[in-house]
PDB file of C-alpha atoms in Angstrom:
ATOM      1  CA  UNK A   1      80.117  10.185  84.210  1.00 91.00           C
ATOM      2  CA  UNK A   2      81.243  13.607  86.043  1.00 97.00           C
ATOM      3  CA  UNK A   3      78.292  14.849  88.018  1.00 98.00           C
ATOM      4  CA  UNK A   4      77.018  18.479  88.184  1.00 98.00           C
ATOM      5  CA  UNK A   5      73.888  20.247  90.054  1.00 98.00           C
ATOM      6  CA  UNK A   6      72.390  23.306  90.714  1.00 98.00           C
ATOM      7  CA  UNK A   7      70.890  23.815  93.920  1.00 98.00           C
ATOM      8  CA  UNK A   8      68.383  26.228  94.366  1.00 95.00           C
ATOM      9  CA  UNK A   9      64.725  26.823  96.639  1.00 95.00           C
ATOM     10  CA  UNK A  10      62.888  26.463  94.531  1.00 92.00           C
ATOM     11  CA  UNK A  11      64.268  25.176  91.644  1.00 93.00           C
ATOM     12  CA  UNK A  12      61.756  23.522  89.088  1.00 91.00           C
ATOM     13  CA  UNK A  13      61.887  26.569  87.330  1.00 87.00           C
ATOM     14  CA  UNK A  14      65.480  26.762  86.459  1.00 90.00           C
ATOM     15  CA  UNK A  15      66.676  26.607  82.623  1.00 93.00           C
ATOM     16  CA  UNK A  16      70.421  25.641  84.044  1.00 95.00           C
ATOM     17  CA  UNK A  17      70.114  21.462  83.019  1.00 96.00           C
ATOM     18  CA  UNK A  18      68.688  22.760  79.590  1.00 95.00           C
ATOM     19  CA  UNK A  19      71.629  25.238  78.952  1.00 96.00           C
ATOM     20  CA  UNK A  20      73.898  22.715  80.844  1.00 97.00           C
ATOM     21  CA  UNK A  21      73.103  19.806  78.782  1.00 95.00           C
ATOM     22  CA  UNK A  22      73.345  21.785  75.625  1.00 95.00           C
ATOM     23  CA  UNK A  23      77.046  22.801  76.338  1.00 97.00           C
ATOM     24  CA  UNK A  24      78.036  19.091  76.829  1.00 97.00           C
ATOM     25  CA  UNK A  25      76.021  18.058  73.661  1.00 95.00           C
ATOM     26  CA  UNK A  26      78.427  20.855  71.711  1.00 95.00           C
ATOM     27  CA  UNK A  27      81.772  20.586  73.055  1.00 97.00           C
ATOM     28  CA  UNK A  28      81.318  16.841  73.228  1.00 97.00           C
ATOM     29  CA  UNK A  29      81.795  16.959  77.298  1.00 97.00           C
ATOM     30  CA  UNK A  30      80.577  13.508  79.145  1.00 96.00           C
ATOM     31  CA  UNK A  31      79.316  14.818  81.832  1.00 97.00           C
ATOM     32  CA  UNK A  32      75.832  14.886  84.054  1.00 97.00           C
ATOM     33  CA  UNK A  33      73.773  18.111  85.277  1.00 98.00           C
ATOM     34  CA  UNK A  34      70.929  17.627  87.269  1.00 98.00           C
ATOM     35  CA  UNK A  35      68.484  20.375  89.425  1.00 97.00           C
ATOM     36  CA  UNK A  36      68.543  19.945  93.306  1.00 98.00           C
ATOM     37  CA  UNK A  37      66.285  20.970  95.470  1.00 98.00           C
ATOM     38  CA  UNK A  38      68.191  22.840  98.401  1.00 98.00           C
ATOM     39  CA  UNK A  39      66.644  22.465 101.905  1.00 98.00           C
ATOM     40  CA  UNK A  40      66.948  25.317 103.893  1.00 97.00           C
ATOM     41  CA  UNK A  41      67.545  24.024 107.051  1.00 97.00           C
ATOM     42  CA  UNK A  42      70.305  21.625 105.655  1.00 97.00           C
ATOM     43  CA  UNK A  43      71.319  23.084 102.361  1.00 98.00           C
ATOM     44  CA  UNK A  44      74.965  22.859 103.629  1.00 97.00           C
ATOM     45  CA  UNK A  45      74.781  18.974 104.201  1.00 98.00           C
ATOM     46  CA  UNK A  46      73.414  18.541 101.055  1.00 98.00           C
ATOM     47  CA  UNK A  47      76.122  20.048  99.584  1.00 97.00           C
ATOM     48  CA  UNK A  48      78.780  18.460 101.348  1.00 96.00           C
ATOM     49  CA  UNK A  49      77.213  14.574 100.386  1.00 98.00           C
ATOM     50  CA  UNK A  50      77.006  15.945  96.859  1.00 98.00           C
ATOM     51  CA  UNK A  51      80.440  16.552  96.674  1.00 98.00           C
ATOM     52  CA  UNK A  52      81.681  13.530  98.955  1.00 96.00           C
ATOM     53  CA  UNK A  53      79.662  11.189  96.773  1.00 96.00           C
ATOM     54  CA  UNK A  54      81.563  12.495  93.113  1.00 96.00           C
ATOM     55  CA  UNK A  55      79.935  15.617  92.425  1.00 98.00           C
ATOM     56  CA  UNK A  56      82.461  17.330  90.142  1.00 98.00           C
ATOM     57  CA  UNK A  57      80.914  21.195  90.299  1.00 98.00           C
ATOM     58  CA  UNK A  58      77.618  22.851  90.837  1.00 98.00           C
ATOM     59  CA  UNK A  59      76.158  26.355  90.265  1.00 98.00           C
ATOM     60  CA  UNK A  60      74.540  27.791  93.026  1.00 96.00           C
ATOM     61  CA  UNK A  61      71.183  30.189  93.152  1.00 92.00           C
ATOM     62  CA  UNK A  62      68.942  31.607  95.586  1.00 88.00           C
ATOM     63  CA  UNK A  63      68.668  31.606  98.378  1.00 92.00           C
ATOM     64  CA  UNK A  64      71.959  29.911  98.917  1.00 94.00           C
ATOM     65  CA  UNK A  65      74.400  31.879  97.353  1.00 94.00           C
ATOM     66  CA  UNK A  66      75.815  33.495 100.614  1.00 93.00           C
ATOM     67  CA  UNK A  67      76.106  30.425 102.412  1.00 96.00           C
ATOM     68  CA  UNK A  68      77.817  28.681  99.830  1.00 97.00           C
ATOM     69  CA  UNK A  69      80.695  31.484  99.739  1.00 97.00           C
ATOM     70  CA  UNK A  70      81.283  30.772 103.253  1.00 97.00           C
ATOM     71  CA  UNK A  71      81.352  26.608 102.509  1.00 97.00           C
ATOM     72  CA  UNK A  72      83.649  27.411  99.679  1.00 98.00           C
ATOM     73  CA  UNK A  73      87.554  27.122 100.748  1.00 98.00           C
ATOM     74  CA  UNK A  74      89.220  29.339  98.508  1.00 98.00           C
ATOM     75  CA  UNK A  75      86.990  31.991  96.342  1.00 98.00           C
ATOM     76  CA  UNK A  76      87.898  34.123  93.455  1.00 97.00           C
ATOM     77  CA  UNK A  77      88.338  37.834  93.255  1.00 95.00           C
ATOM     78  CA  UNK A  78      85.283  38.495  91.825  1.00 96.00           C
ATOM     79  CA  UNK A  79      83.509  36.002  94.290  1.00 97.00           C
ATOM     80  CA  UNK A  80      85.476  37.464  97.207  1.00 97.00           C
ATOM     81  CA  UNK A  81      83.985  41.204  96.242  1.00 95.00           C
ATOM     82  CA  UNK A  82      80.611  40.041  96.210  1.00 95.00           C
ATOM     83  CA  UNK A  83      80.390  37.881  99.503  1.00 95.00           C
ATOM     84  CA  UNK A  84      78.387  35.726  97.227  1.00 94.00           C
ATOM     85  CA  UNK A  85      79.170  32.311  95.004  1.00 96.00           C
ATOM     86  CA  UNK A  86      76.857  30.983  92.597  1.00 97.00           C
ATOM     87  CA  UNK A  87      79.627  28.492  91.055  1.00 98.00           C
ATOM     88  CA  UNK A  88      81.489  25.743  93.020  1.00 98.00           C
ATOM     89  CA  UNK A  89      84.155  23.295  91.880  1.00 98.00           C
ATOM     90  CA  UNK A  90      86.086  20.409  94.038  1.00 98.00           C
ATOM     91  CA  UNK A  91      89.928  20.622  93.599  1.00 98.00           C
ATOM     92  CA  UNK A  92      92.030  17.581  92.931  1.00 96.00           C
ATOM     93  CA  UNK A  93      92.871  18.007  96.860  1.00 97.00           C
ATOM     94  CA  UNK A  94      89.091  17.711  97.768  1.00 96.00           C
ATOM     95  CA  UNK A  95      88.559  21.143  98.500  1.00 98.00           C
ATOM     96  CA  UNK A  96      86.237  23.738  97.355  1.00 98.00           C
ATOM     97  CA  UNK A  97      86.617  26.420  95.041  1.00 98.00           C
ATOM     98  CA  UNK A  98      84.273  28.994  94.629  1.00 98.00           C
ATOM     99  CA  UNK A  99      83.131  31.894  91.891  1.00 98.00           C
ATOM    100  CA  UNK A 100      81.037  34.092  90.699  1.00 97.00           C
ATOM    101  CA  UNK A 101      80.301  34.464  87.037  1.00 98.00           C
ATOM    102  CA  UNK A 102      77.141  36.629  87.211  1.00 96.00           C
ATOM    103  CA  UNK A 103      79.222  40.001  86.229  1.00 97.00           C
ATOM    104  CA  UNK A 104      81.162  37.630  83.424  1.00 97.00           C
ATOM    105  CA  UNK A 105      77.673  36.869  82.554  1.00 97.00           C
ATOM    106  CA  UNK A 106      76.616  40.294  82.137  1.00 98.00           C
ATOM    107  CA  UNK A 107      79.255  41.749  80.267  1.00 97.00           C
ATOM    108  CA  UNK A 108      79.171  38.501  78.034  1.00 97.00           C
ATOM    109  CA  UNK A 109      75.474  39.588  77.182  1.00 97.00           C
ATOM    110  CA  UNK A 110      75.930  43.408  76.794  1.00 97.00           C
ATOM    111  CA  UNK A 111      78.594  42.692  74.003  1.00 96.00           C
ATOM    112  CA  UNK A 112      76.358  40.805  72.876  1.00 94.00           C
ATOM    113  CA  UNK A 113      73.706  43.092  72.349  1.00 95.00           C
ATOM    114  CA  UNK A 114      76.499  45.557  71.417  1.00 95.00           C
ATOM    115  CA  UNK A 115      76.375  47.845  74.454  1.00 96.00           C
ATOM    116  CA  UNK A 116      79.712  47.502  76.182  1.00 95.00           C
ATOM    117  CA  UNK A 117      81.406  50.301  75.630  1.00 94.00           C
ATOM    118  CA  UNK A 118      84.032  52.298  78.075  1.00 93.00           C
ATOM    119  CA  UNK A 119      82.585  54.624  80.304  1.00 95.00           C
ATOM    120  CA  UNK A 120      79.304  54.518  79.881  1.00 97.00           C
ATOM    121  CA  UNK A 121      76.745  55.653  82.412  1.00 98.00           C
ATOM    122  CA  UNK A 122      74.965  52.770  83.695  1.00 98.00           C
ATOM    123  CA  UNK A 123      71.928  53.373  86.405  1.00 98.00           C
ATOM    124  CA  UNK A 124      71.584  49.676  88.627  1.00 98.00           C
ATOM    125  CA  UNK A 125      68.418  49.507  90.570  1.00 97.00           C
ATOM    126  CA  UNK A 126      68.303  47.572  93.494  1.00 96.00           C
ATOM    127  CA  UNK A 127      71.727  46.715  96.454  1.00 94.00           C
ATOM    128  CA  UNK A 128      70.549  43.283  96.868  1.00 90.00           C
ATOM    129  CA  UNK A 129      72.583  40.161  95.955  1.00 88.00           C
ATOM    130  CA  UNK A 130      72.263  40.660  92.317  1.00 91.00           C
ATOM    131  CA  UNK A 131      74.103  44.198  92.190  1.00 95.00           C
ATOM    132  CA  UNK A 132      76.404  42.987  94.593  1.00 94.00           C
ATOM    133  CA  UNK A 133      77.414  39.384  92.004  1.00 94.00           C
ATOM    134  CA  UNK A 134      77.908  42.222  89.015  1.00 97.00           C
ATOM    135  CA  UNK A 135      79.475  45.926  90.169  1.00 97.00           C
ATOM    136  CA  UNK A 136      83.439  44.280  90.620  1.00 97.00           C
ATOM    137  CA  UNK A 137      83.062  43.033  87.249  1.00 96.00           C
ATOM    138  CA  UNK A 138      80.984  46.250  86.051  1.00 97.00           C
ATOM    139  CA  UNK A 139      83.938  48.606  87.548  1.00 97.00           C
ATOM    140  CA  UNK A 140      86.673  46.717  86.147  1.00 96.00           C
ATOM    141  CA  UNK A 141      85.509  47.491  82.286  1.00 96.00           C
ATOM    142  CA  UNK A 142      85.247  51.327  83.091  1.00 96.00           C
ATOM    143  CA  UNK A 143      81.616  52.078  83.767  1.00 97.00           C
ATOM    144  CA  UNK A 144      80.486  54.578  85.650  1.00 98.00           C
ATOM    145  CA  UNK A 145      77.930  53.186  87.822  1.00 98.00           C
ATOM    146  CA  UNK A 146      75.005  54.956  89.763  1.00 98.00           C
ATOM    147  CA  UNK A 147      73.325  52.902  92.726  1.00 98.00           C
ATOM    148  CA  UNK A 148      69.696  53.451  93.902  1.00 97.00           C
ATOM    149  CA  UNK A 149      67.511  51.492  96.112  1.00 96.00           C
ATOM    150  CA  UNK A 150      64.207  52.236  98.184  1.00 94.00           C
ATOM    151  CA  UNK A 151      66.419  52.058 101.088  1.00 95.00           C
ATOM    152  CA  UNK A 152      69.282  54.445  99.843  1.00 97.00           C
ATOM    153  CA  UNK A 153      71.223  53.251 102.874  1.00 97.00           C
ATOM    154  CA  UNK A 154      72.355  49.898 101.171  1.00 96.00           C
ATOM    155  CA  UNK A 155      73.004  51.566  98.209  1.00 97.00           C
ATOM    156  CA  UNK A 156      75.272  53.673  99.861  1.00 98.00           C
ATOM    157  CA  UNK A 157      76.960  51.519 101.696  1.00 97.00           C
ATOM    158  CA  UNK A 158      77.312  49.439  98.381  1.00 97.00           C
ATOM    159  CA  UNK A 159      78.689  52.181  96.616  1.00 98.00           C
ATOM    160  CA  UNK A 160      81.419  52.907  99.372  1.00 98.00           C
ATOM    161  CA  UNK A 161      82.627  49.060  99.627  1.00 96.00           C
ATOM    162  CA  UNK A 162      83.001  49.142  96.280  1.00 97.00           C
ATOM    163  CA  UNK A 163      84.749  52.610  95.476  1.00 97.00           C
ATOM    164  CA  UNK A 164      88.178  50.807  95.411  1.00 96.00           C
ATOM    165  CA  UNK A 165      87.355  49.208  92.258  1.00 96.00           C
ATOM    166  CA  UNK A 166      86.245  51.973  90.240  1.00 97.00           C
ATOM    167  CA  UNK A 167      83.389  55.446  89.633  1.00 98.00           C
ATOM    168  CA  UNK A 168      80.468  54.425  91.627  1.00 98.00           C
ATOM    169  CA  UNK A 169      77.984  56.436  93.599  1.00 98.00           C
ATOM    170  CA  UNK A 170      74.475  56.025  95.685  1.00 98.00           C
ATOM    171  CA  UNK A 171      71.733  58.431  95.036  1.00 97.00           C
ATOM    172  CA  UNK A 172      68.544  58.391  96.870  1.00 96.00           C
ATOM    173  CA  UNK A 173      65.308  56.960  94.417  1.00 93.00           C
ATOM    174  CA  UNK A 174      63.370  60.378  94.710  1.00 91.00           C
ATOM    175  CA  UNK A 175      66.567  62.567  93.479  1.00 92.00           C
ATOM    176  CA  UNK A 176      66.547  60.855  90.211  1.00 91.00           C
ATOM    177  CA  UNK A 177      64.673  63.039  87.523  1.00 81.00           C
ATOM    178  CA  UNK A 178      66.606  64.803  84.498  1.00 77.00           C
ATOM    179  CA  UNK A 179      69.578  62.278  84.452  1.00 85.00           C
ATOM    180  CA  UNK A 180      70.515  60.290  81.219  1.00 94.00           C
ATOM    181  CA  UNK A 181      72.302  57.017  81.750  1.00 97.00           C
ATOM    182  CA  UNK A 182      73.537  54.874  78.699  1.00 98.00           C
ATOM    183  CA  UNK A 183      72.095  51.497  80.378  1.00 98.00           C
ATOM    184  CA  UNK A 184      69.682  50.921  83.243  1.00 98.00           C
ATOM    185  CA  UNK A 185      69.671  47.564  85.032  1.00 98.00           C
ATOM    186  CA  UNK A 186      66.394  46.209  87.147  1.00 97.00           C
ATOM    187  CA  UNK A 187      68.566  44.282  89.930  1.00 95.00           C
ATOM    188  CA  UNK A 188      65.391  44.095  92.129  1.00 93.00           C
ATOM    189  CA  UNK A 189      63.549  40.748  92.370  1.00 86.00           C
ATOM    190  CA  UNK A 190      60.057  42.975  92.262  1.00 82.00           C
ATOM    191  CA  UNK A 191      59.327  41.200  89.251  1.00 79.00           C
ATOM    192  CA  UNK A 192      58.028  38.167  90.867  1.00 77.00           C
ATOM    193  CA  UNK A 193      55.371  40.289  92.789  1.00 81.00           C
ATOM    194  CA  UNK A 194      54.349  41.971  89.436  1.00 83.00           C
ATOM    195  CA  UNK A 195      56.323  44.893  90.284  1.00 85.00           C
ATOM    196  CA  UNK A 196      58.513  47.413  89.338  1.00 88.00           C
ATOM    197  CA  UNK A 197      60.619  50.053  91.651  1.00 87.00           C
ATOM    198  CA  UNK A 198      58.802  53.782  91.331  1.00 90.00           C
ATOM    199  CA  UNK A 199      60.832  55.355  89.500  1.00 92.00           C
ATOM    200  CA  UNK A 200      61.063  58.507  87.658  1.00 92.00           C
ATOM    201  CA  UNK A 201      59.396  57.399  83.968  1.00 94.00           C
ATOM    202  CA  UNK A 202      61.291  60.231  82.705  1.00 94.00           C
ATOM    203  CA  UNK A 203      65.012  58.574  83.631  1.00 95.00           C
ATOM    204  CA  UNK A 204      64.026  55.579  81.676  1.00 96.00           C
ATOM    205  CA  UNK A 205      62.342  56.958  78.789  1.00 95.00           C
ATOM    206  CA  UNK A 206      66.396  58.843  77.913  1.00 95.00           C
ATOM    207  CA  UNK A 207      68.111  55.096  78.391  1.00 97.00           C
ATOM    208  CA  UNK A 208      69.414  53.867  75.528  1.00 97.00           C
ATOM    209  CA  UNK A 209      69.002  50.570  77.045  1.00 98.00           C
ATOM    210  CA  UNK A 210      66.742  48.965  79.619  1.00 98.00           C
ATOM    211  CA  UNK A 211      67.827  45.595  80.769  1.00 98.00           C
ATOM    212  CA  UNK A 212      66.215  43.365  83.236  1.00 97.00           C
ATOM    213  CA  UNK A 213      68.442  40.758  85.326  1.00 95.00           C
ATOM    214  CA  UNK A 214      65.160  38.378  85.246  1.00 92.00           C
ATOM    215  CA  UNK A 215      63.468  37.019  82.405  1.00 88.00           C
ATOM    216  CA  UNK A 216      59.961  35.533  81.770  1.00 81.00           C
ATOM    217  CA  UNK A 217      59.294  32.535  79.194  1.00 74.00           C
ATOM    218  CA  UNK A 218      55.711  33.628  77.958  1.00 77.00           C
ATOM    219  CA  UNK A 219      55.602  37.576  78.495  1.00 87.00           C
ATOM    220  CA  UNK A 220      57.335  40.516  78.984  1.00 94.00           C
ATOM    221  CA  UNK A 221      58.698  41.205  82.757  1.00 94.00           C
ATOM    222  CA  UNK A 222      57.182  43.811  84.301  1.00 95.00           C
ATOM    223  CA  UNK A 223      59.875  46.559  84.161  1.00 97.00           C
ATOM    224  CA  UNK A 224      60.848  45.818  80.592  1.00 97.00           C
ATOM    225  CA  UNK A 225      56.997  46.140  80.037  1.00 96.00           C
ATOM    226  CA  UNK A 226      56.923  49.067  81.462  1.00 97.00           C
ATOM    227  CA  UNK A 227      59.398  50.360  79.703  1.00 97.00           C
ATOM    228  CA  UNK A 228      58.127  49.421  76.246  1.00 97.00           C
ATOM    229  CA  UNK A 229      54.860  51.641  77.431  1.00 97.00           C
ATOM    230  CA  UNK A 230      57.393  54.676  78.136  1.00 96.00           C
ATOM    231  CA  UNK A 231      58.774  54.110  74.462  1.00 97.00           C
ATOM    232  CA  UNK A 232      62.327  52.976  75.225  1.00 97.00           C
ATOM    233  CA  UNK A 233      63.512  51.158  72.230  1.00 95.00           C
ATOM    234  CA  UNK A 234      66.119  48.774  72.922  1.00 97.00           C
ATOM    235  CA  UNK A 235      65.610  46.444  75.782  1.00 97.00           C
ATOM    236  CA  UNK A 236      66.768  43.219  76.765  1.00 96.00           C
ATOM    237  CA  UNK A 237      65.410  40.673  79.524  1.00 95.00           C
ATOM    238  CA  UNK A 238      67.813  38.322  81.729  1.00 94.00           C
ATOM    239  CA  UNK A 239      68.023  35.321  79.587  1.00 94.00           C
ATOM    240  CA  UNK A 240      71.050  35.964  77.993  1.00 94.00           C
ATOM    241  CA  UNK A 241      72.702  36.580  80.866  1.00 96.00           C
ATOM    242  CA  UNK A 242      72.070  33.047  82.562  1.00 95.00           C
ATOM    243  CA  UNK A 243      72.977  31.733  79.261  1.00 96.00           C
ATOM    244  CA  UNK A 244      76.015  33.609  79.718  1.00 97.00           C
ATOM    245  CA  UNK A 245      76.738  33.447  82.812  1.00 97.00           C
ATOM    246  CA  UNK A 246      76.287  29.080  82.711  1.00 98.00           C
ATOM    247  CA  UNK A 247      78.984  29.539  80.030  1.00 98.00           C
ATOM    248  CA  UNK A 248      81.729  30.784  82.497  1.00 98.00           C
ATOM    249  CA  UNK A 249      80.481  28.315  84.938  1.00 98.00           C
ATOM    250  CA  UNK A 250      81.169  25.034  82.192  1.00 98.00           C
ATOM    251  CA  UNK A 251      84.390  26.719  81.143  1.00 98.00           C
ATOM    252  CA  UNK A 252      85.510  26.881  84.600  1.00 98.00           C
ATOM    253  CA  UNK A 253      84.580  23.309  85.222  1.00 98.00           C
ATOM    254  CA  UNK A 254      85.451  22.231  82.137  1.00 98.00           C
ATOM    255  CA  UNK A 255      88.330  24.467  80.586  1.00 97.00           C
ATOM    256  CA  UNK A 256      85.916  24.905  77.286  1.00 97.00           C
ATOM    257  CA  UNK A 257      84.289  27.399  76.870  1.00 97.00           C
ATOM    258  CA  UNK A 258      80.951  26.935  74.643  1.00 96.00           C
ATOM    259  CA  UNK A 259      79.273  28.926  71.787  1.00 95.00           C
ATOM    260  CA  UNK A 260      76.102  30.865  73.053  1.00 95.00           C
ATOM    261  CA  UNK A 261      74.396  31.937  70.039  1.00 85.00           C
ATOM    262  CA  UNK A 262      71.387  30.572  69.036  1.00 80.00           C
ATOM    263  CA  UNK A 263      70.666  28.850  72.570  1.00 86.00           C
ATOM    264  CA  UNK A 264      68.013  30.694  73.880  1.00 82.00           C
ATOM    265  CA  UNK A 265      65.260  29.461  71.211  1.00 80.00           C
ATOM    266  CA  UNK A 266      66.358  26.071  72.242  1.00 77.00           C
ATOM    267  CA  UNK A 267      65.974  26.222  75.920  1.00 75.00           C
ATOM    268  CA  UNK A 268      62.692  28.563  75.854  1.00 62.00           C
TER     269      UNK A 268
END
């Protein structure tokens, strides 16, 4: 049976087998997907024994995402513009190729929700690995995308590495106040401390849509709660972008590519 993983630190928490194994079960794929713990000291031996013992693919998430991009020996696009890979699959020649479906993911979940639309105005917060997995992606379907960060410095530089593919600017956290943007995305990992970037309440109250990269299985994260207090209507937590996102991943691996809909009750 063809063997896939996903490696993480930690990792007990991951829905990936769930959504994994789900896939299989539809499209009638033999196939194994398993949760690895990732040591940090020898994640990249790990990796290498995975695949030199059958592994077939594996997704990748933090912290190792950077570190498998540079194990990977050829890289898509997409995976090349974010210096990060969080999907891996060994070539018929035993090599490595690697990818990044988190922007696939994204989009996948916006139509979903029926919000991708050209040039809309979309406000990302955060310059960290998560912006960096979705802008390429984000640029390529004409949005116009505004950066901001608590250190406006990555954003900037962000914003400037990835002017080639599209609009995109950096603006410093305390300059945002009147602005309306169509969609604004929490890229920070705040979340996990209970917290949410200080930002303007008046910015996200005029979003027609506040979306959260992470999701929580028994409550509301804590920007998308927040949000709910400011009265924004429509908003929308990560889960349907892993869901997503595992989708690219298995039709990569797999040249199927499964139906998403209904998943998410499954898996929670």
């Amino acid at each position: 049976m063809d063997k896939y993983a996903v490696w993480g630190n930690p990792i007990a928490q991951s829905k990936s087998p769930q959504i994994h194994q789900f896939f299989a079960k539809q499209t009638k794929q033999e196939m194994q997907y398993v949760a690895m713990l990732g040591d940090i000291e020898h994640f990249e031996n790990q990796l290498q024994d995975f695949f030199q013992q059958g592994g077939k693919g594996c997704n990748i998430t933090a912290p190792f995402k950077e570190r498998a991009f540079k194990l990977a020996d050829h890289h898509s696009e997409r995976c090349l513009a974010a210096e990060s890979c969080n999907t891996l699959k060994k070539l018929k020649d035993g090599s490595l190729y690697g990818d990044n479906t988190d922007g696939a993911g994204l989009l996948s979940d916006l139509q979903r929700l029926n919000k991708l639309k050209s040039n809309q105005s979309i406000l990302i917060l955060g310059a960290g690995g998560a912006t960096k997995g979705v802008l390429q992606p984000l640029l390529q379907e004409n949005q116009n995308i505004t950066l901001t960060n608590r250190t406006f410095e990555k954003a900037k530089e962000l914003a400037d590495k990835f002017s080639t593919y599209g609009k995109i600017q950096a603006i410093e956290l305390n300059n945002l106040s009147e602005q309306k943007f169509d969609i604004i995305i929490n890229a920070t990992s705040l979340g996990l401390q209970g917290k949410t970037l200080d930002i303007n309440p008046q910015v996200l109250k005029k979003t027609d849509l506040a979306y959260d990269m992470q999701y929580s299985k028994n409550s509301l994260t804590p920007f998308i709660s927040l949000c709910k207090q400011l009265g924004v209507k429509n908003t929308s937590d990560g889960l349907g972008m892993l869901i997503e996102q595992a989708a690219h991943a298995f039709h990569f691996w797999r040249g199927i590519m499964p139906k998403t809909l209904s998943i998410a009750d499954k898996i929670c």
